[in-house]
Amino acid sequence: MENLIALLVAAPLAGAALLLCGGRRLDRAGHWIGTLLALGSFALAVPLFTELLGRDAEHRTLHQHLFSWIPVGGFQADVAFQLDQLSMTFVLLITGVGSLIHIYSIGYMEHDERRRRFFGYLNLFLAAMLLLVLADNYLLLYVGWEGVGLASYLLIGFWQHKPSAATAAKKAFLVNRVGDVGLSIAIMLMFTTFGTFAFGPVLGAAGETSEGKLTAIGVMLLLAACGKSAQVPLQSWLGDAMEGPTPVSALIHAATMVTAGVYLITRSGAIFNGAPDAQTAVVVVGAVTLLFGAIVGCAKDDIKKALAGSTMSQIGYMILAAGLGPIGYAFAIMHLVTHGFFKAGLFLGAGSVMHGMNDEVDMRRYGGLRKYMPVTFITFGLGYLAIIGFPGLSGFFSKDKIIEAAFAKGGTEGWILGGAALLGAAITAFYMTRVMLMTFFGEERWRKAPTPSPAEPSVEPAAETRGEYTPPHPHESPRSMTIPMILLAVGSVFAGGLFSINEAFVTWLEPVTSVDHGHPPLSASAITTATIVVMVLGVGLACLQYGRKPVPAVAPRGSLLTRAARRDLLQDDFNHVVLVRGGGELTRALVQLDHSVVDGAVNGTAASMGGLSGRLRQAQNGFARSYAVQMLGGAAVLIAVTLLMRGV
């Protein structure tokens, strides 16, 4: 069975090569080729999963060595794969959810002239992410890491005729490059510390390495995770990435890209376990981001950007759990998997709404869509209930466990982290209820002509005054789109409960991640009750604000916090002032330093030597008598020095 591991990556990679290099002759069948190869990778994953289940818990690791990539002296880099419980979980998520998104894309991209190329990029995305999670060493992981970045750039900017899409793609690529520098430095530190990149030797020797070295490696790994998983302070790219086609958003948020950071930290658990300061940094980043993303999600009228803020927040929960060490590793991955189901369903549901509303994304232009799009309403609604932690659905089981783990940290830190996690749950319930109410309930606002907004000068009021506005005709999406939504809704409902039976998911991951239940100051039932209470409060507050009042066509000015949240809590403003403008000032200062100090020293030295040589040249006048006098004077000096040294 080990020989099948490479085929998991090879299938979508072959699809990408064929679709991107095969030319227009494949235009009619390209979407089927890409989808079948994604499904083929999933079909290969199932027997491998069965093989692992049939083994003892301690022997569920398969290896496949393909070839030595870079054998140079003591430097050895292999192309080799490792399939264990952790990577198997990701493989099933990537290929399963990824295949459903491929099927959905057949209908969603039906009229796009470049559909073949789109499916080639989707296949490339799957192949890169599979390489990332299956690599048995950090250097090969880095190849997949960069491949994911390339695929995201190509897909976010797929509609590059839109300047906003091209800009968003560049922004995502550049922000991620900052994190990628962290991963490259971490790999260099690993090689100088352990003499290898392979997971086994590195993680096995982590317990015998100094805390300082592990902290340095851990902080660099965290920087890498912040970039890929859109965590503070490298989160600014995620909202703009919604410029890509909606299936891309679903793939990035549910099965690839943003999950890579969680995988990296969890896979490197032995390093973080030996570096408490690095672990604390991970926890702080996760706690801050889960609140940051939730607050941003409350103020967005663009349905996809509201869901993007939600992803940022939910990944924050996962990073928080991963930073808790053995207390939270398994729950971070459990929430990652359940989130893959309901977040993919939510994004595909948003795409279905857009499909029926002439690509409108402003929720203030929705309302009352539940009777026109019943399948979308039900599947989106189940995803909504799952993400807010409604009892019995997937999110309830996975997010509740993370909140328990946060409290189990113990002491004041545990109370702070647990409180932040509870507050995030309340805000999640609020903004997701807001999305549901503004989209599927209330007045059918799409029947009215759009009202010009000062914030959107591109909206032309002339259509309303001339009476030329034609309202959209909302309708249900085709089966190629609704069937994947239904399957994802089933996972949103049942996955968390199945994982929790006899702690099946925790037991599955325990040999890889290890498990520590900690000592929470409150009982599990008390924490569960508190989670349900804050969820109900969030839903109730949203119903009071958006369910009983008409939704204005133009967003009111709002409070200072609301205005800041609409601008992503000023993250781009901060980047511009501190990094762009600050970087420009620093560059100018360095240029001035180069001209004044560096060039000044070089030029000054040259001028001094030139002046000295000019003076010495004057002594070389060509007269024999002058040279004789100089020789006599030199001889006299030598004689005098010799006599003095002898004490005469």
XYZ file of C-alpha atoms in Angstrom:
648
model
C 0.000 0.000 0.000
C 2.949 2.357 0.550
C 3.387 2.600 -3.217
C 0.004 4.332 -3.511
C 1.031 7.371 -1.468
C 2.803 9.142 -4.322
C -0.221 8.572 -6.564
C -2.283 10.765 -4.231
C -0.176 13.720 -5.373
C 0.446 12.457 -8.897
C -3.226 12.285 -9.917
C -4.122 15.986 -9.503
C -0.612 17.010 -10.585
C -1.066 15.105 -13.839
C -4.432 16.801 -14.259
C -2.850 20.223 -13.810
C -0.112 19.450 -16.349
C -2.573 18.055 -18.882
C -5.095 20.876 -18.603
C -2.555 23.692 -18.570
C -0.382 22.320 -21.371
C -2.935 20.463 -23.476
C -4.281 23.531 -25.239
C -7.750 24.401 -26.463
C -8.446 20.911 -27.746
C -9.313 20.011 -24.131
C -11.721 22.904 -23.575
C -14.838 20.749 -23.870
C -13.645 17.994 -21.559
C -11.225 19.870 -19.283
C -13.650 20.243 -16.380
C -14.430 16.519 -16.443
C -10.745 15.580 -16.554
C -9.924 17.822 -13.590
C -12.881 16.559 -11.563
C -12.230 12.872 -12.286
C -8.566 13.145 -11.294
C -9.526 14.887 -8.029
C -12.029 12.098 -7.370
C -9.350 9.571 -8.308
C -7.083 10.935 -5.595
C -9.926 10.597 -3.086
C -10.573 7.047 -4.295
C -6.912 6.216 -3.606
C -7.160 7.764 -0.132
C -9.987 5.478 0.974
C -8.074 2.142 0.821
C -5.064 3.806 2.440
C -7.304 4.947 5.271
C -8.690 1.425 5.582
C -5.132 0.077 5.689
C -4.243 2.376 8.582
C -7.396 1.448 10.473
C -6.449 -2.225 10.196
C -3.135 -1.663 11.978
C -2.292 -1.214 15.627
C -2.380 2.407 16.767
C 1.409 2.554 17.176
C 2.123 1.173 13.699
C -0.059 3.406 11.548
C 2.762 5.132 9.710
C 3.588 4.364 6.082
C 6.690 5.617 4.264
C 7.507 5.847 0.582
C 10.925 6.969 -0.640
C 11.002 8.008 -4.279
C 14.525 9.325 -4.827
C 17.313 11.399 -3.332
C 16.647 14.943 -4.366
C 19.811 16.775 -3.269
C 22.629 14.451 -2.047
C 25.657 16.710 -1.497
C 28.134 15.626 1.175
C 26.400 15.880 4.534
C 23.432 17.627 2.931
C 20.749 15.071 2.117
C 17.264 16.012 0.894
C 14.884 13.259 -0.231
C 11.600 13.175 -2.065
C 9.839 10.898 0.377
C 6.352 10.682 1.829
C 4.972 9.899 5.269
C 1.371 8.863 5.790
C 0.203 8.699 9.400
C -2.964 9.586 11.296
C -2.402 13.334 10.998
C -1.554 13.436 7.299
C -4.310 10.900 6.530
C -6.871 13.206 8.120
C -5.737 16.057 5.904
C -5.638 13.855 2.795
C -9.278 12.832 3.255
C -10.320 16.431 3.877
C -8.357 17.841 0.926
C -9.430 15.229 -1.600
C -12.997 14.783 -0.314
C -14.019 18.420 0.081
C -11.787 19.394 -2.848
C -13.586 16.941 -5.140
C -16.984 18.322 -4.115
C -15.759 21.822 -4.928
C -14.599 20.568 -8.340
C -18.088 19.158 -8.997
C -19.696 22.420 -7.863
C -17.383 24.371 -10.170
C -18.704 22.509 -13.224
C -21.964 24.402 -12.920
C -20.605 27.586 -11.397
C -17.983 28.154 -14.130
C -20.138 26.781 -16.970
C -20.089 29.948 -19.028
C -16.488 30.969 -18.379
C -14.360 30.748 -21.525
C -11.286 29.788 -19.490
C -12.917 26.973 -17.532
C -10.277 24.425 -18.588
C -7.521 26.607 -17.164
C -9.534 27.127 -13.982
C -9.767 23.386 -13.378
C -6.065 23.037 -14.094
C -5.350 25.557 -11.349
C -7.732 23.723 -8.983
C -5.852 20.469 -9.632
C -2.553 22.251 -9.013
C -3.911 23.562 -5.707
C -4.858 20.049 -4.563
C -1.511 18.593 -5.638
C 0.486 21.272 -3.802
C -1.532 20.898 -0.609
C -1.236 17.106 -0.716
C 2.523 17.401 -1.170
C 2.638 19.731 1.831
C 0.874 17.324 4.198
C 2.464 14.117 2.868
C 6.115 15.231 2.831
C 8.294 13.438 5.376
C 10.697 16.370 5.734
C 10.480 20.127 6.083
C 12.301 20.925 2.850
C 9.822 18.968 0.724
C 7.024 20.476 2.801
C 8.409 23.862 1.771
C 7.977 22.928 -1.894
C 4.302 22.191 -1.292
C 4.057 25.343 0.814
C 5.273 27.466 -2.105
C 3.089 25.532 -4.532
C 0.028 26.414 -2.483
C 1.073 30.062 -2.612
C 1.476 29.924 -6.393
C -1.901 28.227 -6.911
C -3.662 30.749 -4.668
C -2.093 33.607 -6.654
C -3.314 32.119 -9.929
C -6.844 31.458 -8.644
C -7.426 34.654 -6.660
C -6.411 36.623 -9.738
C -8.169 34.294 -12.184
C -10.403 37.102 -13.417
C -7.384 39.333 -13.944
C -9.365 41.617 -16.254
C -10.676 43.089 -12.982
C -8.007 45.361 -11.462
C -9.286 44.486 -7.979
C -8.663 40.766 -8.609
C -5.155 41.350 -9.945
C -4.347 43.560 -6.953
C -5.780 41.031 -4.490
C -3.678 38.238 -5.998
C -0.493 40.282 -5.696
C -1.362 41.261 -2.142
C -1.949 37.652 -1.095
C 1.307 36.571 -2.717
C 3.412 39.338 -1.141
C 1.963 38.999 2.362
C 2.515 35.254 2.219
C 6.107 35.795 1.139
C 6.725 37.440 4.509
C 5.570 34.285 6.251
C 7.493 32.102 3.823
C 10.713 33.808 4.902
C 9.943 32.574 8.415
C 9.621 28.982 7.220
C 12.859 29.174 5.230
C 14.750 30.532 8.252
C 13.236 27.815 10.455
C 14.432 25.128 8.025
C 17.947 26.602 8.011
C 17.982 26.632 11.810
C 16.827 23.006 11.841
C 19.661 21.928 9.580
C 22.317 23.759 11.613
C 20.849 22.358 14.841
C 19.909 18.789 13.884
C 21.841 18.224 10.645
C 18.680 17.105 8.839
C 15.230 18.221 7.686
C 13.392 14.907 8.212
C 10.483 14.895 10.655
C 11.654 11.810 12.539
C 15.170 12.945 13.519
C 14.188 16.597 14.055
C 11.159 15.969 16.229
C 12.823 13.023 17.974
C 15.819 15.131 19.024
C 13.786 18.221 19.986
C 13.583 17.124 23.619
C 17.388 17.128 23.889
C 17.891 20.577 22.303
C 18.285 23.864 24.140
C 15.141 25.892 24.742
C 16.643 28.938 23.035
C 17.159 27.158 19.728
C 13.691 25.598 19.863
C 12.166 28.997 20.612
C 13.871 30.557 17.603
C 12.648 27.738 15.341
C 9.162 27.872 16.851
C 8.785 31.630 16.367
C 9.821 31.332 12.715
C 7.345 28.497 12.200
C 4.653 30.678 13.775
C 5.506 33.503 11.377
C 5.034 31.081 8.486
C 1.701 29.899 9.906
C 0.495 33.503 10.303
C 1.046 34.111 6.603
C -0.665 31.012 5.219
C -3.468 30.899 7.810
C -4.183 34.660 7.742
C -3.433 35.251 11.414
C -2.477 38.552 13.039
C -0.325 40.347 11.909
C -0.341 38.796 8.393
C -4.098 38.561 7.952
C -4.707 41.468 5.588
C -4.773 39.389 2.387
C -7.702 37.116 3.226
C -10.600 39.546 2.762
C -9.291 40.809 -0.572
C -8.843 37.203 -1.740
C -12.640 37.046 -2.156
C -12.106 38.659 -5.571
C -11.516 35.174 -6.954
C -14.358 32.880 -8.089
C -16.410 31.566 -5.162
C -15.221 27.919 -5.496
C -11.691 29.267 -4.957
C -12.808 30.897 -1.719
C -14.335 27.612 -0.587
C -11.166 25.674 -1.422
C -8.857 28.175 0.279
C -10.955 28.451 3.428
C -12.062 24.857 3.887
C -9.504 22.374 2.575
C -6.267 24.122 1.600
C -4.145 27.223 2.177
C -5.405 28.564 5.522
C -5.342 25.109 7.098
C -1.622 24.759 6.289
C -0.513 26.836 9.281
C -2.497 24.663 11.700
C -0.919 21.557 10.175
C 2.588 23.033 10.446
C 2.260 23.879 14.143
C 0.608 20.571 15.021
C 3.149 18.538 13.050
C 5.953 20.452 14.822
C 4.417 19.843 18.246
C 7.630 18.425 19.748
C 9.430 21.694 18.940
C 6.745 23.853 20.545
C 6.454 21.540 23.563
C 10.102 22.311 24.317
C 9.697 26.065 23.765
C 7.124 27.520 26.207
C 7.717 31.078 24.991
C 6.968 30.079 21.406
C 3.846 28.249 22.590
C 2.696 31.374 24.407
C 3.187 33.385 21.218
C 1.023 30.887 19.318
C -1.725 31.128 21.935
C -1.688 34.929 21.886
C -1.859 35.049 18.086
C -4.793 32.622 18.056
C -6.739 34.436 20.785
C -6.235 37.861 19.209
C -7.135 36.631 15.724
C -10.302 34.809 16.747
C -11.646 38.086 18.178
C -10.196 40.210 15.359
C -11.857 38.154 12.620
C -15.173 37.949 14.460
C -15.366 41.725 14.913
C -14.541 42.296 11.238
C -17.242 39.802 10.212
C -19.878 41.805 12.095
C -19.474 44.873 9.878
C -19.180 43.407 6.374
C -22.093 43.731 3.926
C -20.308 41.644 1.271
C -21.436 38.082 2.033
C -18.099 36.555 1.016
C -16.074 39.026 3.068
C -18.278 38.360 6.096
C -17.466 34.659 5.686
C -13.785 35.534 5.231
C -13.784 37.267 8.615
C -15.429 34.143 9.971
C -12.649 31.942 8.586
C -10.008 34.182 10.115
C -11.758 33.819 13.475
C -12.269 30.042 13.257
C -8.659 29.442 12.253
C -7.805 31.582 15.277
C -9.591 29.003 17.419
C -7.486 26.259 15.843
C -4.218 28.156 16.332
C -5.200 28.844 19.946
C -5.827 25.143 20.508
C -2.553 24.176 18.809
C -0.707 26.622 21.075
C -2.050 24.800 24.122
C 0.142 21.798 23.295
C -1.084 18.270 23.995
C -4.170 19.748 25.670
C -5.392 21.115 22.358
C -3.597 19.545 19.361
C -6.292 16.946 18.639
C -9.126 19.450 19.123
C -7.452 21.923 16.758
C -7.467 19.285 14.005
C -10.976 18.132 14.906
C -12.304 21.680 14.517
C -10.317 22.036 11.306
C -12.124 19.040 9.813
C -15.622 20.035 10.954
C -14.900 23.591 9.816
C -13.944 22.172 6.427
C -17.476 20.819 6.029
C -19.514 23.769 7.201
C -17.283 26.524 5.832
C -17.132 24.904 2.389
C -20.926 24.588 2.532
C -21.314 28.229 3.539
C -19.087 29.501 0.742
C -20.735 27.293 -1.852
C -24.083 28.488 -0.523
C -22.926 32.083 -0.926
C -21.892 31.251 -4.488
C -25.322 29.751 -5.108
C -26.973 32.950 -3.877
C -24.719 34.995 -6.157
C -25.530 32.644 -9.044
C -29.228 33.383 -8.609
C -28.741 37.112 -7.953
C -26.674 38.146 -10.983
C -23.407 37.964 -8.999
C -24.606 40.471 -6.398
C -22.581 40.180 -3.161
C -24.095 43.005 -1.077
C -26.400 41.479 1.531
C -28.293 44.777 1.699
C -29.496 43.863 -1.800
C -30.792 40.440 -0.672
C -33.689 39.511 1.601
C -36.452 36.903 1.480
C -34.475 34.478 -0.674
C -35.455 31.354 1.287
C -38.611 30.760 -0.770
C -36.786 31.160 -4.085
C -33.746 29.049 -3.198
C -34.968 26.372 -0.758
C -32.048 23.938 -1.141
C -29.518 26.733 -0.736
C -31.432 28.041 2.280
C -31.531 24.674 4.047
C -27.912 23.701 3.362
C -26.611 27.190 4.191
C -28.788 27.173 7.323
C -27.309 23.882 8.518
C -23.815 25.275 7.992
C -24.869 28.365 9.948
C -26.132 26.270 12.865
C -22.922 24.245 12.824
C -20.589 27.252 12.924
C -22.432 28.991 15.766
C -22.188 25.812 17.852
C -25.849 24.789 17.907
C -26.147 21.714 20.163
C -25.816 18.447 18.306
C -24.160 19.810 15.162
C -20.488 19.499 14.241
C -19.301 22.895 15.425
C -20.826 22.343 18.834
C -18.589 19.357 19.510
C -15.333 20.714 18.106
C -15.479 24.358 19.222
C -16.769 23.398 22.666
C -13.711 21.185 23.142
C -11.383 24.069 22.259
C -13.095 26.300 24.819
C -12.692 23.543 27.423
C -9.022 23.178 26.487
C -8.516 26.937 26.853
C -9.891 26.850 30.391
C -7.825 23.715 31.084
C -4.658 25.788 30.590
C -5.134 26.676 34.233
C -4.505 29.763 36.318
C -5.162 33.313 35.210
C -4.030 32.470 31.687
C -6.708 29.802 31.437
C -9.451 32.202 32.530
C -8.304 34.835 30.018
C -8.095 32.386 27.115
C -11.362 30.698 28.018
C -13.074 34.069 28.316
C -11.738 35.147 24.910
C -12.958 31.897 23.357
C -16.430 32.356 24.890
C -16.592 35.962 23.698
C -15.618 34.816 20.220
C -18.448 32.261 20.291
C -20.962 35.001 21.153
C -19.736 37.283 18.364
C -19.761 34.364 15.907
C -23.414 33.704 16.685
C -24.171 37.410 16.176
C -22.528 37.953 12.795
C -23.603 34.630 11.309
C -27.212 35.261 12.367
C -26.877 38.668 10.738
C -25.812 36.956 7.493
C -28.774 34.554 7.637
C -31.342 37.261 8.352
C -30.063 39.735 5.765
C -29.880 37.047 3.062
C -32.862 34.753 3.505
C -35.389 36.658 5.632
C -37.076 40.040 5.704
C -38.074 42.328 2.870
C -37.109 41.452 -0.703
C -34.787 44.400 -1.090
C -33.500 43.281 -4.474
C -36.776 44.401 -6.059
C -35.806 48.048 -5.565
C -33.251 49.964 -7.597
C -29.916 50.330 -5.811
C -29.525 53.475 -3.747
C -26.319 55.391 -4.442
C -23.917 55.242 -1.533
C -21.180 57.764 -0.750
C -18.941 54.792 -0.014
C -19.645 53.334 -3.468
C -19.421 56.140 -6.029
C -19.502 53.589 -8.831
C -23.251 53.065 -8.298
C -25.057 55.196 -10.872
C -28.342 56.730 -9.694
C -29.419 57.349 -13.269
C -30.907 53.861 -13.624
C -33.436 54.515 -10.871
C -34.410 57.956 -12.169
C -34.862 56.650 -15.713
C -36.838 53.644 -14.521
C -34.460 51.255 -16.288
C -33.616 49.047 -13.302
C -34.370 45.371 -13.922
C -34.455 43.327 -10.707
C -32.763 39.915 -10.670
C -34.783 36.725 -10.806
C -33.511 34.577 -7.929
C -33.622 30.875 -8.669
C -32.180 27.638 -7.364
C -28.831 26.489 -8.689
C -28.360 23.393 -10.890
C -27.786 19.970 -9.388
C -24.057 20.053 -10.037
C -23.979 22.864 -7.459
C -26.681 21.748 -5.011
C -25.551 18.109 -4.618
C -22.107 19.079 -3.204
C -23.881 21.564 -0.920
C -26.171 18.797 0.369
C -23.257 16.422 1.035
C -21.341 19.136 2.876
C -24.451 19.911 4.928
C -24.595 16.255 5.988
C -20.999 16.524 7.210
C -21.838 19.785 8.978
C -24.546 17.987 10.922
C -23.019 14.612 11.758
C -19.198 14.779 11.603
C -18.619 16.284 15.049
C -20.927 13.807 16.775
C -19.293 10.831 15.058
C -15.834 12.074 16.010
C -16.886 12.411 19.641
C -18.202 8.860 20.113
C -15.812 7.321 22.649
C -13.428 10.176 21.805
C -12.750 8.410 18.497
C -11.001 11.355 16.848
C -8.754 12.086 19.834
C -7.841 8.408 20.095
C -7.064 8.317 16.366
C -4.595 11.223 16.601
C -3.117 10.440 20.015
C -0.048 8.488 18.770
C 0.979 11.506 16.661
C -0.098 14.493 18.740
C -0.238 13.027 22.275
C -3.091 14.057 24.569
C -3.278 15.811 27.936
C -6.710 16.629 29.349
C -5.390 19.329 31.680
C -7.222 20.581 34.774
C -10.055 22.965 33.852
C -11.334 25.091 36.766
C -14.915 24.421 35.655
C -16.698 21.183 34.859
C -17.321 20.236 31.243
C -21.071 20.655 31.721
C -20.601 24.181 33.128
C -18.439 25.202 30.162
C -20.933 23.667 27.724
C -23.771 25.552 29.393
C -21.834 28.804 29.220
C -21.101 28.204 25.532
C -24.769 27.633 24.754
C -25.802 30.714 26.750
C -23.407 33.056 24.936
C -24.478 31.543 21.607
C -28.146 32.248 22.406
C -27.273 35.795 23.470
C -25.463 36.422 20.196
C -28.380 35.066 18.151
C -30.884 37.072 20.189
C -28.994 40.335 19.806
C -28.733 39.843 16.033
C -32.467 39.085 15.808
C -33.271 42.290 17.720
C -31.067 44.373 15.448
C -31.714 42.762 12.053
C -34.815 40.625 12.434
C -37.270 43.206 13.792
C -36.031 46.286 11.958
C -35.875 46.996 8.217
C -32.415 46.804 6.727
C -31.458 50.199 5.266
C -30.213 50.254 1.684
C -27.123 52.149 2.767
C -25.190 51.196 5.886
C -25.519 53.815 8.631
C -22.387 55.578 9.754
C -22.216 53.556 12.959
C -19.863 53.750 15.902
C -16.123 54.257 15.725
C -15.606 50.490 16.177
C -18.084 49.721 13.391
C -16.362 52.090 10.984
C -12.997 50.599 11.891
C -14.351 47.057 11.400
C -15.596 47.983 7.931
C -12.005 48.909 7.170
C -10.779 45.571 8.577
C -9.845 47.228 11.881
C -7.462 49.494 9.979
C -5.061 46.667 9.141
C -4.334 48.039 5.666
C -3.946 51.560 7.075
C -1.488 50.208 9.620
C 0.450 48.353 6.941
C 0.581 51.447 4.767
C 1.783 53.755 7.524
C 4.183 51.372 9.255
C 5.401 49.137 6.445
C 4.898 50.998 3.175
C 5.524 54.566 4.300
C 7.841 53.506 7.125
C 9.704 51.192 4.787
C 10.066 53.999 2.276
C 11.496 56.324 4.920
C 13.862 53.595 6.092
C 14.985 52.982 2.507
C 15.634 56.674 1.944
C 17.579 56.843 5.209
C 19.690 53.861 4.188
C 20.343 55.416 0.773
C 21.445 58.627 2.469
C 23.626 56.611 4.849
C 25.151 54.845 1.864
C 25.885 58.118 0.101
C 27.121 60.001 3.164
C 28.892 57.353 5.230
C 29.724 54.335 3.092
C 30.444 56.157 -0.161
C 31.920 59.040 1.845
C 34.384 56.738 3.570
C 35.357 55.053 0.315
C 35.653 58.290 -1.616
C 37.447 59.989 1.295
C 39.984 57.191 1.496
C 40.557 57.399 -2.235
C 40.988 61.184 -2.068
C 43.411 60.878 0.867
C 45.529 58.342 -0.943
C 45.441 60.523 -4.051
C 46.666 63.548 -2.086
C 49.380 61.518 -0.346
C 50.581 60.101 -3.626
C 50.677 63.631 -5.066
C 52.888 64.789 -2.221
C 55.162 61.750 -2.497
C 55.389 62.285 -6.208
C 56.853 65.730 -5.585
C 59.778 64.112 -3.765
C 60.598 62.074 -6.896
C 62.170 65.035 -8.773
C 64.734 63.045 -10.777
C 67.844 64.817 -9.376
C 70.694 62.479 -8.247
C 71.827 64.875 -5.540
C 68.380 64.793 -3.900
C 68.367 60.988 -3.861
C 71.936 60.945 -2.393
C 70.917 63.276 0.422
C 67.863 61.069 1.186
C 70.021 57.938 1.231
C 72.524 59.647 3.549
C 69.769 60.798 5.867
C 68.254 57.319 5.938
C 71.627 55.717 6.698
C 72.208 58.225 9.515
C 68.830 57.360 11.039
C 69.540 53.625 10.871
C 72.961 54.083 12.512
C 71.472 56.217 15.269
C 68.729 53.666 15.984
C 71.253 50.816 16.048
C 73.513 52.625 18.489
C 70.613 53.458 20.776
C 69.479 49.847 20.850
C 72.968 48.688 21.850
C 73.075 51.273 24.661
C 76.132 53.088 23.312
